[in-house]
Tab-separated table of C-alpha atoms in Angstrom:
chain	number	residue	atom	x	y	z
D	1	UNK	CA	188.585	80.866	-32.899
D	2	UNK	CA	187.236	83.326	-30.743
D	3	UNK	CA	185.464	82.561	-28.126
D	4	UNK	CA	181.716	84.004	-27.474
D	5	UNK	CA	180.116	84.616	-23.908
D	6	UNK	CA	176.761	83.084	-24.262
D	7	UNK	CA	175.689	84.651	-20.852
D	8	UNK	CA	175.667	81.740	-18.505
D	9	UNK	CA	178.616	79.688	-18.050
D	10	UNK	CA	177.107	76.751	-15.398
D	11	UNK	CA	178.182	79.416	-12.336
D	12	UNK	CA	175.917	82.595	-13.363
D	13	UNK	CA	175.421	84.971	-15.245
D	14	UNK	CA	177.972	87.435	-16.747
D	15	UNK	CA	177.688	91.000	-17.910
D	16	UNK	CA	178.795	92.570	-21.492
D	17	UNK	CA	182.248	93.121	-20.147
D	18	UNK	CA	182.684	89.228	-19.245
D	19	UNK	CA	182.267	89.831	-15.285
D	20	UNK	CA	180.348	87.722	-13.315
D	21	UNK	CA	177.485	90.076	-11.963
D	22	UNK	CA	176.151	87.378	-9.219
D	23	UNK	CA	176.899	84.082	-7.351
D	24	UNK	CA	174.801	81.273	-7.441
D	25	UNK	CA	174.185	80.313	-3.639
D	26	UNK	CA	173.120	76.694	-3.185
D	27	UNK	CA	169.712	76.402	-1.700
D	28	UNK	CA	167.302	73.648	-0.021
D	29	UNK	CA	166.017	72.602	-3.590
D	30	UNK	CA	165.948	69.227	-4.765
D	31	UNK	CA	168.336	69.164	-7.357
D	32	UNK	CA	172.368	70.396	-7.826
D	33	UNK	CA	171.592	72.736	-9.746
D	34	UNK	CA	170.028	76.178	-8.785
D	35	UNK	CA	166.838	76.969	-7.467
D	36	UNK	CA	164.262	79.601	-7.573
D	37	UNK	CA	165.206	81.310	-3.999
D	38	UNK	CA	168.365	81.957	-5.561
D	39	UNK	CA	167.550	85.185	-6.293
D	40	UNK	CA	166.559	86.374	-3.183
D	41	UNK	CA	169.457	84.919	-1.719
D	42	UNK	CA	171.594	86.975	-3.879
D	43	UNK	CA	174.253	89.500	-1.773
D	44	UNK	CA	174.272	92.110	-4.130
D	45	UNK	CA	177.075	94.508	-3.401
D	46	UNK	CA	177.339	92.635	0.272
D	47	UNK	CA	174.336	94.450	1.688
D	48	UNK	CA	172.311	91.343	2.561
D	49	UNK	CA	175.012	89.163	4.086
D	50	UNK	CA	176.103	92.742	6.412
D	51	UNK	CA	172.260	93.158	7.913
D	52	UNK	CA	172.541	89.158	8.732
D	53	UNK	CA	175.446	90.000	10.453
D	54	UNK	CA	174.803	93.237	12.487
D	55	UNK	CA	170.725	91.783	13.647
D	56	UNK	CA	172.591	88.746	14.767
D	57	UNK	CA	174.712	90.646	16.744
D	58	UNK	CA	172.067	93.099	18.316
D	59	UNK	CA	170.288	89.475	18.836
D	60	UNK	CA	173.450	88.539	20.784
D	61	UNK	CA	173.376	91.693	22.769
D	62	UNK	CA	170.092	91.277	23.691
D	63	UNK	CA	170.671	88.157	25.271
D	64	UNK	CA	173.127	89.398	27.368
D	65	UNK	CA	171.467	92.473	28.426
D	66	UNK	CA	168.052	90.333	29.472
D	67	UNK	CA	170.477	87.742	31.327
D	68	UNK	CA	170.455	85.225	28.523
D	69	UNK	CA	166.517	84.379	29.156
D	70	UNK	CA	165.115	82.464	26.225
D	71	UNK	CA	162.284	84.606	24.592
D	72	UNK	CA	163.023	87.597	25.892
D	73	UNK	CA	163.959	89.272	23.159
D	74	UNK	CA	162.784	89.285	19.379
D	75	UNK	CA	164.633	91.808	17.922
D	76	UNK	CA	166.291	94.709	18.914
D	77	UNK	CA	163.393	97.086	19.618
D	78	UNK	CA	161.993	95.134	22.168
D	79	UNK	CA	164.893	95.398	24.338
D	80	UNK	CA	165.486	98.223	27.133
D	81	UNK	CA	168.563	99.905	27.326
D	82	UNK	CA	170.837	98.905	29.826
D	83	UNK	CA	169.631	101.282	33.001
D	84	UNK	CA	173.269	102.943	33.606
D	85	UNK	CA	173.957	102.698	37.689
D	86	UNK	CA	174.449	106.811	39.115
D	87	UNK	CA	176.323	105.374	42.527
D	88	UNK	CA	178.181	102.526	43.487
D	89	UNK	CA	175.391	99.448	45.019
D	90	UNK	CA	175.781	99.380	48.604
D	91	UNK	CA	177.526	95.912	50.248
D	92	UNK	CA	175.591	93.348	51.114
D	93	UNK	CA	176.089	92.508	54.847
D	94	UNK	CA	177.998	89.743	55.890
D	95	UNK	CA	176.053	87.181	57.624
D	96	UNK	CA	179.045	86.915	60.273
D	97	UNK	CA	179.499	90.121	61.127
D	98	UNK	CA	178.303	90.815	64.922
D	99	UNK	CA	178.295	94.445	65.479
D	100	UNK	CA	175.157	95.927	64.004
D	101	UNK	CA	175.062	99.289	62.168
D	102	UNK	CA	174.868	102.215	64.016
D	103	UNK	CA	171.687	103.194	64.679
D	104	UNK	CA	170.251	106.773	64.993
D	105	UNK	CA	168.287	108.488	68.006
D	106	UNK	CA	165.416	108.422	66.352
D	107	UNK	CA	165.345	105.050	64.584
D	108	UNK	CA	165.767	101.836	66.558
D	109	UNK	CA	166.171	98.075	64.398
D	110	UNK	CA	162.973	96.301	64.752
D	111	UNK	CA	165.077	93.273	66.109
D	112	UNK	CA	167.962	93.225	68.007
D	113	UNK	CA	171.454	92.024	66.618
D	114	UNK	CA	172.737	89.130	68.165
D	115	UNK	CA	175.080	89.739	70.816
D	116	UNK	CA	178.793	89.149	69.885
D	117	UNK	CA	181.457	87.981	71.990
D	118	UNK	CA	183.231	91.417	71.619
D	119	UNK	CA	182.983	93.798	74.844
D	120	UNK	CA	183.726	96.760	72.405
D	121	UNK	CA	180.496	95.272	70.377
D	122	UNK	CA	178.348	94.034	72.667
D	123	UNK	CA	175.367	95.759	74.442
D	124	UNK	CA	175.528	97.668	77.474
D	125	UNK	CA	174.436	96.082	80.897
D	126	UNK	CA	171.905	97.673	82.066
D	127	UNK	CA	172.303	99.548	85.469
D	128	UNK	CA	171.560	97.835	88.519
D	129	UNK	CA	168.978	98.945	90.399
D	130	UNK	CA	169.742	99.864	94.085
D	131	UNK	CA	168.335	98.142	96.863
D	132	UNK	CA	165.987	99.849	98.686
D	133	UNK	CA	166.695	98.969	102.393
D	134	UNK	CA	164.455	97.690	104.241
D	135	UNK	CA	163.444	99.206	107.350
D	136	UNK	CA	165.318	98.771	110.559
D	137	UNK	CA	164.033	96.244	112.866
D	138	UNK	CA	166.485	96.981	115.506
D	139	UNK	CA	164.861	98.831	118.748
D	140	UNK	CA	165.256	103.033	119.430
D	141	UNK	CA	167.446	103.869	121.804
D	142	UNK	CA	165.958	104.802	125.103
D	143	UNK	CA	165.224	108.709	125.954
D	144	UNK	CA	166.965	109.653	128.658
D	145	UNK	CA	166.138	113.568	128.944
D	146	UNK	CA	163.639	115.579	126.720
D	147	UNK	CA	162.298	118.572	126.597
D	148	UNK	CA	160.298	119.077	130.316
D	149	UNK	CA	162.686	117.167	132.301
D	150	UNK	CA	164.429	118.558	135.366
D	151	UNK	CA	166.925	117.393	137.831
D	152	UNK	CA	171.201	117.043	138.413
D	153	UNK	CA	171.075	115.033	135.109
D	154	UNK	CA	169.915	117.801	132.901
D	155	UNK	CA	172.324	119.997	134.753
D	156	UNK	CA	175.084	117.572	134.064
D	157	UNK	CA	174.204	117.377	130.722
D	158	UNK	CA	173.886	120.961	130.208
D	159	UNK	CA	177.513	121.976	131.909
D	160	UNK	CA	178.845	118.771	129.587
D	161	UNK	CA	177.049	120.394	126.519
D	162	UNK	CA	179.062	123.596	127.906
D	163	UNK	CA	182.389	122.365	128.181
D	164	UNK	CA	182.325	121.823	124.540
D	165	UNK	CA	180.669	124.590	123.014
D	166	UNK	CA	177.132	123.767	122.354
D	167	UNK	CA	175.859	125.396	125.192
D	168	UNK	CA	176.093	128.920	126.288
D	169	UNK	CA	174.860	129.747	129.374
D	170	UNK	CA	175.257	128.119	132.986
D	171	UNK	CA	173.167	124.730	133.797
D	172	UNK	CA	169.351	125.668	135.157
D	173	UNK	CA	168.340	121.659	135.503
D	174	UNK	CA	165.299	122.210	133.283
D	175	UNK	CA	165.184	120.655	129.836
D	176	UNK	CA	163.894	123.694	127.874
D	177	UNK	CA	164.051	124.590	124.459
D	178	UNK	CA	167.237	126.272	124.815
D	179	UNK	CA	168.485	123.030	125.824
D	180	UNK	CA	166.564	121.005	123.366
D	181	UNK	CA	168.600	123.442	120.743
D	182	UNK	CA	172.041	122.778	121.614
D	183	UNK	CA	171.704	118.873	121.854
D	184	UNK	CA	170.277	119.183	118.185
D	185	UNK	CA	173.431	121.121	117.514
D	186	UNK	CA	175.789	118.015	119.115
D	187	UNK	CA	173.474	115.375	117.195
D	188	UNK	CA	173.800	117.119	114.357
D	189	UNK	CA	177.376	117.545	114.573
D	190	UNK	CA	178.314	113.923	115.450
D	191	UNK	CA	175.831	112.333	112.197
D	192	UNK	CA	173.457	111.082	114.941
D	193	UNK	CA	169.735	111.394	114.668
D	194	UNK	CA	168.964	115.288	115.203
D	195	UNK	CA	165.928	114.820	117.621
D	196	UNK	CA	166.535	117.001	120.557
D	197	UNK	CA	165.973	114.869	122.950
D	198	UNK	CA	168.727	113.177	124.578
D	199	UNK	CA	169.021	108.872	124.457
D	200	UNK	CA	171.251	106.681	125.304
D	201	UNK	CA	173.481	107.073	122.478
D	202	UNK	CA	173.687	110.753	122.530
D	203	UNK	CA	174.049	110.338	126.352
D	204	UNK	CA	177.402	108.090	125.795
D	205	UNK	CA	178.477	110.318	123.129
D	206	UNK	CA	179.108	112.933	124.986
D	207	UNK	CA	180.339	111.450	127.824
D	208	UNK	CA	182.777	110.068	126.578
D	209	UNK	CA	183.651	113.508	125.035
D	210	UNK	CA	183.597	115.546	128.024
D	211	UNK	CA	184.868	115.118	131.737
D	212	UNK	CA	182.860	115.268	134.731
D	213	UNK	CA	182.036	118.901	135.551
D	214	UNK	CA	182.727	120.276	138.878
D	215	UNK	CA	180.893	121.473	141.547
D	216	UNK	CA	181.406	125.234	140.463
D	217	UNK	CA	180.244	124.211	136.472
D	218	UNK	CA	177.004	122.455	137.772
D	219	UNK	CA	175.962	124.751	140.280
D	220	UNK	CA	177.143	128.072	139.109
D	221	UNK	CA	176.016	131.052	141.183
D	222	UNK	CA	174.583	133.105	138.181
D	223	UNK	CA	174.674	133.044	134.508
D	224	UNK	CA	176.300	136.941	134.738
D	225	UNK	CA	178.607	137.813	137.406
D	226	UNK	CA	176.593	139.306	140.355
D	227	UNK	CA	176.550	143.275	140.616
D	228	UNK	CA	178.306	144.888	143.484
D	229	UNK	CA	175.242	145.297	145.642
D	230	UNK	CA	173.628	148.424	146.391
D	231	UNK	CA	174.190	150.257	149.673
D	232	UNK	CA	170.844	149.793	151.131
D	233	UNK	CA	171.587	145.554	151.054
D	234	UNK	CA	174.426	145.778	153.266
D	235	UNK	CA	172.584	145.478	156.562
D	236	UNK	CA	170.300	142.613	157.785
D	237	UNK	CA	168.384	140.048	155.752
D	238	UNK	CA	167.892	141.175	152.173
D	239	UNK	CA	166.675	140.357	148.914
D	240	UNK	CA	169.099	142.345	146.774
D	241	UNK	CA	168.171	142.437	143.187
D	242	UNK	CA	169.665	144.378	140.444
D	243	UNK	CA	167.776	144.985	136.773
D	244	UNK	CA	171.656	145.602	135.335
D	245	UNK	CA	172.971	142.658	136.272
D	246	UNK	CA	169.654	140.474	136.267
D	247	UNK	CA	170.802	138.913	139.695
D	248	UNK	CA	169.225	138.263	142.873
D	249	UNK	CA	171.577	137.964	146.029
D	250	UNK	CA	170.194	136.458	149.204
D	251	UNK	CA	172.413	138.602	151.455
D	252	UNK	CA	172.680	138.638	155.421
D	253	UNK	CA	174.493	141.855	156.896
D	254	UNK	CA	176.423	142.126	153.731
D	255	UNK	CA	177.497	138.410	152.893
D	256	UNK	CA	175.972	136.602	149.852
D	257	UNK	CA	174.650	133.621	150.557
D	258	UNK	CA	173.107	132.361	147.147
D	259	UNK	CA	172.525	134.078	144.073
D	260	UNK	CA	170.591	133.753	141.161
D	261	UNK	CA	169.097	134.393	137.854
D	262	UNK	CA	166.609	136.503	137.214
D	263	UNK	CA	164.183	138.479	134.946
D	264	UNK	CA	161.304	141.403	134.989
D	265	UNK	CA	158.379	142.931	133.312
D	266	UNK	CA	158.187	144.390	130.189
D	267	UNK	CA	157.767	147.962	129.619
D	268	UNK	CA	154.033	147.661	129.538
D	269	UNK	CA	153.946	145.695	132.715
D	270	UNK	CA	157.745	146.938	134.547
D	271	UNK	CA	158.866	145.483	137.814
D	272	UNK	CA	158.476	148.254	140.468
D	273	UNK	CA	162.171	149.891	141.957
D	274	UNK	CA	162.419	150.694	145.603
D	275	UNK	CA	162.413	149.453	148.876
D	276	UNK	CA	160.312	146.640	150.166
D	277	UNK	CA	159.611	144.217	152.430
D	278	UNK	CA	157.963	140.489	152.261
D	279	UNK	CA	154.687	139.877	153.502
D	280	UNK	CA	153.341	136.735	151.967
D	281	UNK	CA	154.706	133.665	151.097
D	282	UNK	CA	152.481	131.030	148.862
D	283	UNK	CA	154.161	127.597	147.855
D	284	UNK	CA	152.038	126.411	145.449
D	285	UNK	CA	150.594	130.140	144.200
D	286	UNK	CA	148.391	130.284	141.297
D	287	UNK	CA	147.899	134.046	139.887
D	288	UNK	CA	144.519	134.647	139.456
D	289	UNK	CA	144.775	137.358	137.332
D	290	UNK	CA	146.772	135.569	134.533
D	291	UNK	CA	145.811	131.645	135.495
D	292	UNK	CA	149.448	131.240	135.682
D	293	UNK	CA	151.705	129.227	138.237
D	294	UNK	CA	153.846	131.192	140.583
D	295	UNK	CA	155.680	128.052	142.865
D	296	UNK	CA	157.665	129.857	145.785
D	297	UNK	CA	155.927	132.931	145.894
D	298	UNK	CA	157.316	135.520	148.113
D	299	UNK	CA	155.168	138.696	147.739
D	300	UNK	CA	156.463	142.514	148.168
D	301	UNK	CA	154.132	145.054	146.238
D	302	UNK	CA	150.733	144.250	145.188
D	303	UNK	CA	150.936	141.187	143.243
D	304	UNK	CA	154.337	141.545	142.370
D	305	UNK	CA	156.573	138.638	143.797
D	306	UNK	CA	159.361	136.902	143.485
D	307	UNK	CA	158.861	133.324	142.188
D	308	UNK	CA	159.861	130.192	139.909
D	309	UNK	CA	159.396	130.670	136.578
D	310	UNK	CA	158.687	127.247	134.411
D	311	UNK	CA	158.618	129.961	131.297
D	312	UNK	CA	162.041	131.513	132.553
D	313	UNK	CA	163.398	128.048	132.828
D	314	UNK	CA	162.424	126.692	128.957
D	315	UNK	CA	163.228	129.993	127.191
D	316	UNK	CA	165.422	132.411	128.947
D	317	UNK	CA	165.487	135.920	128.390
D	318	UNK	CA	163.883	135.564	125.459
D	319	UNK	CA	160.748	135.989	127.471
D	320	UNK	CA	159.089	138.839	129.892
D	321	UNK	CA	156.787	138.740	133.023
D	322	UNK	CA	154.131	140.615	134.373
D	323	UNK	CA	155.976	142.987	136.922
D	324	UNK	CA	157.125	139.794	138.857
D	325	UNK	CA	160.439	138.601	139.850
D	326	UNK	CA	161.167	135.140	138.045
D	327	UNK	CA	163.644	133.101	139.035
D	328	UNK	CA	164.741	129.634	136.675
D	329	UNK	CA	166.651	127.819	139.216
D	330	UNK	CA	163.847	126.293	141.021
D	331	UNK	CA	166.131	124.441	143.843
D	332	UNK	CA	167.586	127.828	144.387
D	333	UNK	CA	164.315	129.259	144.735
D	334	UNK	CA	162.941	126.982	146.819
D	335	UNK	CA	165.723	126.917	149.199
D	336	UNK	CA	165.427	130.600	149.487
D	337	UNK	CA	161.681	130.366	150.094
D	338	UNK	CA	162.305	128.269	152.962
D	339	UNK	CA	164.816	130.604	154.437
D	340	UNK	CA	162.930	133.852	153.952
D	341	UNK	CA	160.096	135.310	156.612
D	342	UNK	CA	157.890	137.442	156.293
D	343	UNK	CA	159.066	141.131	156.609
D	344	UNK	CA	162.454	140.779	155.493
D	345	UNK	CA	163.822	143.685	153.150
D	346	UNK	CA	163.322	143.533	149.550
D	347	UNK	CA	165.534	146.222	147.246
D	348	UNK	CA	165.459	146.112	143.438
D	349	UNK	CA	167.509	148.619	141.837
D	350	UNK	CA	168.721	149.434	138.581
């Protein structure tokens, strides 16, 4: 006997062709038997059961992407896409690393790294100031000679200054400027204290650089060799003097008996040429035209004499008078003052 398909079979429900067109899915009802949610529990052609599936898995996803925080997420449109990284995260620093970044000129760390042990790593030392020294409590040496003085010992010094080179004329025994200048010059030279006057230090300096000088180098005649004298000096007592050689000779029938430096007037106020003849002689003279001293004055025209010359002395050639005669040796001078009388012959030549 054939059998009929009376459409439901205990399992479900079966088309005209004898297929079964659904599954029965059991449900939360009371009884074994089907419920009324079976229906919308059906999986027709799969669709149902494959949306389950693919929200639980963007449900998953979610979870992962919001670090797996409960109640982040309720479906998928409330989550943000993962943000994509454009560069690699920089390294977090070690917290045992001692050598800080390198900073730039213009940006300095608000706090400074902790210094390592490492030389190569650690900070510079900062430069040591230099001491500032104090002054020198120990006392100057005592001034021997300075500008002004006069006597053997600033001829000594000055024929010692000579031997070596510092200075160039013949000793006068007054501490002028000329002077003054070359014992700068030997101060300078030796790394003492450039003062120009001479202490005891500069004093044994030199002494012990130089030998004694001789009679000759402390008393020298002239600083120029003395002219052969004119014709009209060879007889008697005269005062030969000659503008080319700027010498006076103190000559007696033709023999020299001292000589010495000299200088004259300037072309405004020239030292007369001729033949003369002494008559006065003033030891402590005073010119009264000029308010200036003339020591040793031995008078032959007008107010022109012959006489020491402080200026002469101090600054050489460098310097003129006023018509007069001036002599810087003042021992010479003064010897010759006392050997002179009045009337002897006076020729100044060129």
């Amino acid at each position: 006997m054939a059998e009929t398909n009376s459409g439901w079979d205990g399992r479900g429900a079966s088309g005209p062709d004898g297929t079964r067109s659904s599954e029965a899915i059991p449900g939360p009802g009371p009884g074994p038997g089907p419920g009324p949610h079976m229906a919308a529990e059906r999986c027709a052609d799969g669709r149902i059961r494959g949306r389950r599936v693919a929200a639980a898995s963007l449900v998953a996803l979610a979870a992962l992407a919001t670090g797996c925080e409960p109640g982040t997420a309720e479906g998928a449109q409330d989550v943000p896409p993962p943000v994509r990284a454009t560069r690699a995260a920089e390294p977090t620093p070690s917290p045992f690393l001692t050598a800080p970044a390198p900073a730039t000129e213009d940006a300095k760390p608000r706090t400074a790294p902790p210094p390592g042990p490492s030389a190569s790593t650690a900070d510079p030392a900062p430069p040591k100031a230099r001491p500032v020294p104090e002054p020198s409590s120990a006392p100057r040496p005592r001034v021997l000679m300075r500008t002004g003085s006069e006597g053997d010992q600033v001829r000594e010094l000055q024929a010692r200054l000579r031997q070596i080179g510092h200075f160039g004329r013949n000793p006068t025994g007054y501490y002028g400027s000329v002077t003054a200048d070359s014992v700068r010059s030997f101060q300078a030279k030796r790394q003492l204290p450039v003062t120009g006057g001479t202490d005891a230090v500069t004093w044994q300096r030199l002494l012990a650089m130089t030998r004694a000088p001789t009679a000759a180098e402390l008393d020298p005649p002239t600083e120029r060799p003395v002219a052969a004298p004119d014709e009209r000096c060879l007889k008697g007592r005269v005062l030969c003097i000659s503008k080319k050689s700027r010498t006076l000779a103190w000559m007696n029938d033709g023999r020299v008996v001292s000589a010495m430096d000299v200088r004259f007037g300037s072309e405004y106020t020239p030292t007369r040429e001729g033949v003369f003849e002494v008559f006065w002689k003033s030891r402590d003279h005073v010119s009264t035209l000029y308010d200036t001293p003339m020591p040793y004055a031995l008078f032959f025209s007008g107010g022109q004499a012959v006489h020491y010359s402080a200026d002469f002395a101090a600054n050489g050639y460098g310097g003129a008078s006023h018509g007069c005669v001036n002599v810087r040796d003042e021992k010479k001078v003064a010897a010759l003052f006392d050997q002179v009388k009045n009337g002897d012959k006076v020729v100044v030549s060129w």
